[in-house]
Coordinates of C-alpha atoms and ligand atoms in Angstrom, one line a residue:
X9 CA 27.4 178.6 123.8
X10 CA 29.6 175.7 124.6
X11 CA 33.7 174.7 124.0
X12 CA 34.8 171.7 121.9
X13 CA 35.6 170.3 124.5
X14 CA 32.3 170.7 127.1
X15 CA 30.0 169.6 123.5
X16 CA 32.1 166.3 123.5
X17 CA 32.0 165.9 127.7
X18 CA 27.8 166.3 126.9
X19 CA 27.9 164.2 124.2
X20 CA 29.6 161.5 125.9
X21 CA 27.8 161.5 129.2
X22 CA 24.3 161.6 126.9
X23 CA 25.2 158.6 125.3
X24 CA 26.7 157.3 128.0
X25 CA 23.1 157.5 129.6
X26 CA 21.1 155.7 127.1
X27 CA 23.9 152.4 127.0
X28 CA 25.7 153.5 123.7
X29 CA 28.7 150.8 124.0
X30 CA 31.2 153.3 122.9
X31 CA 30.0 155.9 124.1
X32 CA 33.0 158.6 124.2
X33 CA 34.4 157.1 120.9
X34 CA 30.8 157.7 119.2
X35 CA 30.5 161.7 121.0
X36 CA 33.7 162.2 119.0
X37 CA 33.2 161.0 115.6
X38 CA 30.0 163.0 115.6
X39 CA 31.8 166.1 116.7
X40 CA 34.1 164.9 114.2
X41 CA 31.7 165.0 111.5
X42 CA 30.2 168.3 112.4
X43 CA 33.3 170.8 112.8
X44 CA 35.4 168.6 109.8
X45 CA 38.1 168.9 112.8
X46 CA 40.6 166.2 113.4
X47 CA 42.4 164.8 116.8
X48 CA 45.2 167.3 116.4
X49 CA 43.4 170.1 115.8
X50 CA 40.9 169.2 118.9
X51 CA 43.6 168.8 121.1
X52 CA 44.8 172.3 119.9
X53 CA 41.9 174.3 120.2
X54 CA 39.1 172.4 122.7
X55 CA 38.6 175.1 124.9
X56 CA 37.3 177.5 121.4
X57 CA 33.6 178.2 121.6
X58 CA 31.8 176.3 118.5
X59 CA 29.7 178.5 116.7
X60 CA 25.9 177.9 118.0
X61 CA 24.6 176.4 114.5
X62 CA 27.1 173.3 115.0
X63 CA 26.3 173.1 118.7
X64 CA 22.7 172.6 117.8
X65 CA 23.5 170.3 114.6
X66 CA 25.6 168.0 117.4
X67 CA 23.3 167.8 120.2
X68 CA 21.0 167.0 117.2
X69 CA 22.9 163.8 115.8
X70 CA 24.1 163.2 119.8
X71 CA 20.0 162.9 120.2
X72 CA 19.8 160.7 117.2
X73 CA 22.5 157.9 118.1
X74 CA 21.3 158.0 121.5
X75 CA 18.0 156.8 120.3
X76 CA 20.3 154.2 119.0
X77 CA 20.5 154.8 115.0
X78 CA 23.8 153.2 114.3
X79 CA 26.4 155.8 113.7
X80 CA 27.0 155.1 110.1
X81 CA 23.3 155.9 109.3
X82 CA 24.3 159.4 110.7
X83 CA 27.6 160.1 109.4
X84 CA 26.4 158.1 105.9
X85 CA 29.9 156.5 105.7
X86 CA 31.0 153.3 106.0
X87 CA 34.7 151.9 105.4
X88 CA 35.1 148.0 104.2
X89 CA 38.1 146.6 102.7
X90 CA 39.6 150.2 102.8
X91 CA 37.2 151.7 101.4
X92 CA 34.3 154.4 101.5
X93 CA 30.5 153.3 101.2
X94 CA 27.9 155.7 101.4
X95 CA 25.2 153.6 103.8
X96 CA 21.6 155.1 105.0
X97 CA 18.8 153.2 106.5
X98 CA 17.7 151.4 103.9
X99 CA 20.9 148.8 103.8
X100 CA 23.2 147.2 106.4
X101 CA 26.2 148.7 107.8
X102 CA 29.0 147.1 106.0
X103 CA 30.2 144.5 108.9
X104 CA 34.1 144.1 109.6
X105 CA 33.2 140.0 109.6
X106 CA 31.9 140.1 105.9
X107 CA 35.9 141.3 104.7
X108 CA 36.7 137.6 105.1
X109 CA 34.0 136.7 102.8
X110 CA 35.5 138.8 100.4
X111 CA 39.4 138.0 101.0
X112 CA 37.9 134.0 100.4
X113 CA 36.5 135.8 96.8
X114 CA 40.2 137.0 95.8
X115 CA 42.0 133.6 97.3
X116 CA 39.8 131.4 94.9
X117 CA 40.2 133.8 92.3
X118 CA 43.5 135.0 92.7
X119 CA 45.2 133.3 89.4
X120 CA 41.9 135.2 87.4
X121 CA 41.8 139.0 86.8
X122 CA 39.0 139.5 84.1
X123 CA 36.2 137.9 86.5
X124 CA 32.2 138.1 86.5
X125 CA 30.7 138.2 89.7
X126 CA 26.9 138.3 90.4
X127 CA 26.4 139.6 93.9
X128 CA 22.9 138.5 95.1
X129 CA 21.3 140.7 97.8
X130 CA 24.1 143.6 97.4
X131 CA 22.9 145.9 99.8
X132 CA 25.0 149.0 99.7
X133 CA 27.1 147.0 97.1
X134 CA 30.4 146.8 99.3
X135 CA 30.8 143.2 98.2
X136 CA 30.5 143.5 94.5
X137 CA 32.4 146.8 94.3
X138 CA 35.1 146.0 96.7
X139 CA 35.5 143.2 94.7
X140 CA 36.1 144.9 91.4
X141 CA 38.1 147.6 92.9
X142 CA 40.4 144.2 93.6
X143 CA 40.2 142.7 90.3
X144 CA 40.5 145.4 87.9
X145 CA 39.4 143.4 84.6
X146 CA 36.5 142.5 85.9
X147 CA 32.8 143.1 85.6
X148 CA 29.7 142.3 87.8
X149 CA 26.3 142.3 88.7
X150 CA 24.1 142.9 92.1
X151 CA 21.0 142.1 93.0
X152 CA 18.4 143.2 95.3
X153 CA 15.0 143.2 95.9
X154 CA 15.2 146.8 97.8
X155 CA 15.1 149.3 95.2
X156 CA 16.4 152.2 97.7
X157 CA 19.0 149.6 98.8
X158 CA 19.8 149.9 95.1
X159 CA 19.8 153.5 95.1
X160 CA 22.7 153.4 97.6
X161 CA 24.7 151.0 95.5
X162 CA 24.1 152.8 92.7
X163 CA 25.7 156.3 94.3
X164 CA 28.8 154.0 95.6
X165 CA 28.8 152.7 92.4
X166 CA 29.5 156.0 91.1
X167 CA 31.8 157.5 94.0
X168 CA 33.8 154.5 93.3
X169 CA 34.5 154.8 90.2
X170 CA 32.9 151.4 88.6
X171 CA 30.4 153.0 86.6
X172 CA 30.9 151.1 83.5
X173 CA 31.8 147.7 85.2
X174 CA 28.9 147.3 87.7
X175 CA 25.4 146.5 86.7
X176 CA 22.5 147.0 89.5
X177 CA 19.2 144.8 89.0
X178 CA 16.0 145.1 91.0
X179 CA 15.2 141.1 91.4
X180 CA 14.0 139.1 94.3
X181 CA 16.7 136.6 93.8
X182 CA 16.7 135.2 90.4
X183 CA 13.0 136.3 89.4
X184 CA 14.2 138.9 86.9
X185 CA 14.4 138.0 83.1
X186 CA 17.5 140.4 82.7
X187 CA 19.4 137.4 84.9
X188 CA 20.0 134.9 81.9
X189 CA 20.4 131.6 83.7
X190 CA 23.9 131.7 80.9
X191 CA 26.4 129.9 83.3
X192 CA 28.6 132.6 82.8
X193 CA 29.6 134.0 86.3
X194 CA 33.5 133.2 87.9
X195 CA 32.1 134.0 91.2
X196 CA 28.4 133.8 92.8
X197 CA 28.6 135.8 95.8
X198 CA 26.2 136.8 98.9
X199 CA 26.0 137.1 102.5
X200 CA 21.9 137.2 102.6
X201 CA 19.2 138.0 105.1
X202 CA 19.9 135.2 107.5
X203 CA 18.8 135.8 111.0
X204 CA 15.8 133.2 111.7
X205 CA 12.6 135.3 112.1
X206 CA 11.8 134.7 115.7
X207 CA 15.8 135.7 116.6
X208 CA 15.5 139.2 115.3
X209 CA 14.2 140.8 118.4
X210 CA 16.9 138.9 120.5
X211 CA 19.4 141.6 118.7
X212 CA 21.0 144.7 119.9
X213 CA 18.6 147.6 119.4
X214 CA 21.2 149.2 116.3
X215 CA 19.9 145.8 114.5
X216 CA 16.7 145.1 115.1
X217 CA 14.9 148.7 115.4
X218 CA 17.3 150.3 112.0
X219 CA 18.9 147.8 109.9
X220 CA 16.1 147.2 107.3
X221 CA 14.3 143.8 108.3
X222 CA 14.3 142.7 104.9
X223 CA 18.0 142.6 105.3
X224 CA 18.0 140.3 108.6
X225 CA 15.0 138.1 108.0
X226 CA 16.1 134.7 107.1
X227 CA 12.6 133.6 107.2
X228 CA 11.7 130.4 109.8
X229 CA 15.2 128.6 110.1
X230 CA 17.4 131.5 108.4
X231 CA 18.4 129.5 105.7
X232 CA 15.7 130.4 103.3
X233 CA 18.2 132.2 101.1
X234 CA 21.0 129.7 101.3
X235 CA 18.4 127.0 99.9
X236 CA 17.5 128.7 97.1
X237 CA 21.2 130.1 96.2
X238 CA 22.4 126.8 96.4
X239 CA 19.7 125.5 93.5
X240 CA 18.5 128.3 91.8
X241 CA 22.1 129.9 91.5
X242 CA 24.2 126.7 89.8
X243 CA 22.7 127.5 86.8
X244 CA 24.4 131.0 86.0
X245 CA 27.9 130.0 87.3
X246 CA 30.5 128.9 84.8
X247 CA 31.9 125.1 85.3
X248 CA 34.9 125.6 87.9
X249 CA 33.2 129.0 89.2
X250 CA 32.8 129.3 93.2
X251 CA 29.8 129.9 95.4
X252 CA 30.8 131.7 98.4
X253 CA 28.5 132.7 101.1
X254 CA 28.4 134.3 104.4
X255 CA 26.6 132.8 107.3
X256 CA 25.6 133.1 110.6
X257 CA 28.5 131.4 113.0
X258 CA 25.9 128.3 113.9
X259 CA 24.8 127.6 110.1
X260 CA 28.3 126.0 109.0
X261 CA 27.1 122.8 108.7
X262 CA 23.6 123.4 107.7
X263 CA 24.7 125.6 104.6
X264 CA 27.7 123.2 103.5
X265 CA 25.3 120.2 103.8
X266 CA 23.0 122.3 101.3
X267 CA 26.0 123.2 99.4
X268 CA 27.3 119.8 98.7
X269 CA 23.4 118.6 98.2
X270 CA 23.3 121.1 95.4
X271 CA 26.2 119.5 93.8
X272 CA 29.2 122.1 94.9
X273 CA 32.9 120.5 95.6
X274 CA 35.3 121.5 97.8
X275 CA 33.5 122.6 100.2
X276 CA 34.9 124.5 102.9
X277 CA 34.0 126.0 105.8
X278 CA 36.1 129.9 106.7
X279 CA 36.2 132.0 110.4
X280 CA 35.8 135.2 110.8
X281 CA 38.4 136.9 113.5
X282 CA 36.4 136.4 116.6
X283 CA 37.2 132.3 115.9
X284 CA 33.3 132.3 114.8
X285 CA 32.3 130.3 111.2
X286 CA 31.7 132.9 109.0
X287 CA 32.0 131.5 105.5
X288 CA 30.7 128.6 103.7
X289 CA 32.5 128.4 99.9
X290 CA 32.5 125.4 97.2
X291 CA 33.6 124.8 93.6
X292 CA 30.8 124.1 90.6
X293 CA 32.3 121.6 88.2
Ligands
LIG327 N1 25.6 142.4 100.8 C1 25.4 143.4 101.8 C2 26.4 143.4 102.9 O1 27.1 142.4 103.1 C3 24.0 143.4 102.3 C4 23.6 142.1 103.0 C5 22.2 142.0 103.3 O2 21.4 142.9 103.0 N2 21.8 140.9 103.9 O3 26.5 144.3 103.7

């Protein structure tokens, strides 16, 4: 039997040893999740014996993130925009960096409140639904090609709230005959699989070995997805609706030259907080 406090101390030095970054910070969000005890009460009561099931559940998930399964697949939470996702392995972590993608969504937008947004290559769903939680008139649609990725945006979906506003296709990209090529949509929205296939393995091990591949791959020069957006997508955006995309911080230029060969105005190029190109947006008119 161990105390709070000597579980955290063995967490952290576990982690420690396998080159978890943040390694004290991780120990106690796990303990955290086990005993449903906060800071105060920790500081309180650290030297209380835990009771030997959650001693065993914590070295457990200590194990797991020290094998390098990103927290959030553990704790199966995920905040963006101030919110809660649900997350597992089969979608990506919800990055900070994509919140600017979605804060460009609600600056073009901001006069508009009854919006429809198609979300291609959702993942857990955190752009679409953060999104609507924003505009509350509005409706949307995501797409993936994952049906468990669609499982998981399905449940935030629900947790959220949007139940009647959110629609969830299966679709590799526009493929599906539910997607009416109607030029309806305010906003076409994605942050696709855009790592270039040979870069994957370059990545820290939380990426490469746990985020679903499907996810990362942006086939041979990572813009795969961007080319086909950019052409396939015109034709279900309404004239004066926006494209907005994230990118990877070199693929600026690249995606805005395909942007404005596709026929999108305005085309502007956003960064994310680290200084790093982040967004690529334009108008469709
Ligand atoms: N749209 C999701 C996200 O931004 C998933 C992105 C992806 O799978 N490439 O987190």
């Amino acid at each position: 039997m161990s105390s709070f406090a000597e579980l955290l101390k063995k967490g952290t030095k576990i982690l420690e040893g396998s080159g978890i970054r943040e390694a004290g910070l991780d120990a106690w969000l796990l303990l955290e999740y086990v005993t449903g005890k906060n800071r105060a009460w920790y500081f309180a009561y650290s030297d209380e014996m835990a009771d030997p099931e959650q001693e065993n559940r914590y070295l457990e998930l200590i194990q797991k993130r020290s094998s390098h399964i990103p927290l959030q697949h553990l704790t199966h939470q995920a905040f963006f925009m101030g919110y809660e996702f649900y997350v597992d392995e089969y979608v990506l972590v919800p990055r900070q960096d994509t919140e600017v993608l979605v804060e460009t969504a609600l600056e073009v937008a901001k006069d508009q409140n009854d919006l429809r947004i198609l979300d291609m290559c959702t993942g857990s769903g955190c752009i679409l639904l953060s999104l609507l939680l924003e505009k509350q008139g509005s409706t949307g649609t995501g797409v993936d090609v994952s049906q468990e990725a669609l499982k998981v945006a399905g449940k935030n979906k629900i947790q959220l709230g949007l139940d009647g506003r959110a629609e969830l296709l299966q679709s590799d990209l526009f493929s599906a005959k539910e997607l009416e090529e109607d030029g309806q949509y305010d906003i076409l929205i994605s942050n696709p699989p855009y790592i270039p296939t040979k870069e994957i393995d370059t990545l820290m091990e939380e990426v490469k070995s746990h985020d679903p591949r499907l996810a990362l791959d942006g086939h041979e020069d990572g813009l795969y997805f961007y080319r086909r957006i950019c052409t396939e997508g015109r034709a279900y955006l309404k004239k004066g609706g926006w494209l907005l995309f994230e990118i990877g911080c070199d693929q600026g230029k690249d995606v805005a030259n395909l942007m404005e060969n596709a026929g999108f105005s305005q085309v502007q190029i956003r960064k994310d907080l680290s200084g790093l190109d982040r967004v690529v947006f334009g108008k469709w008119q």
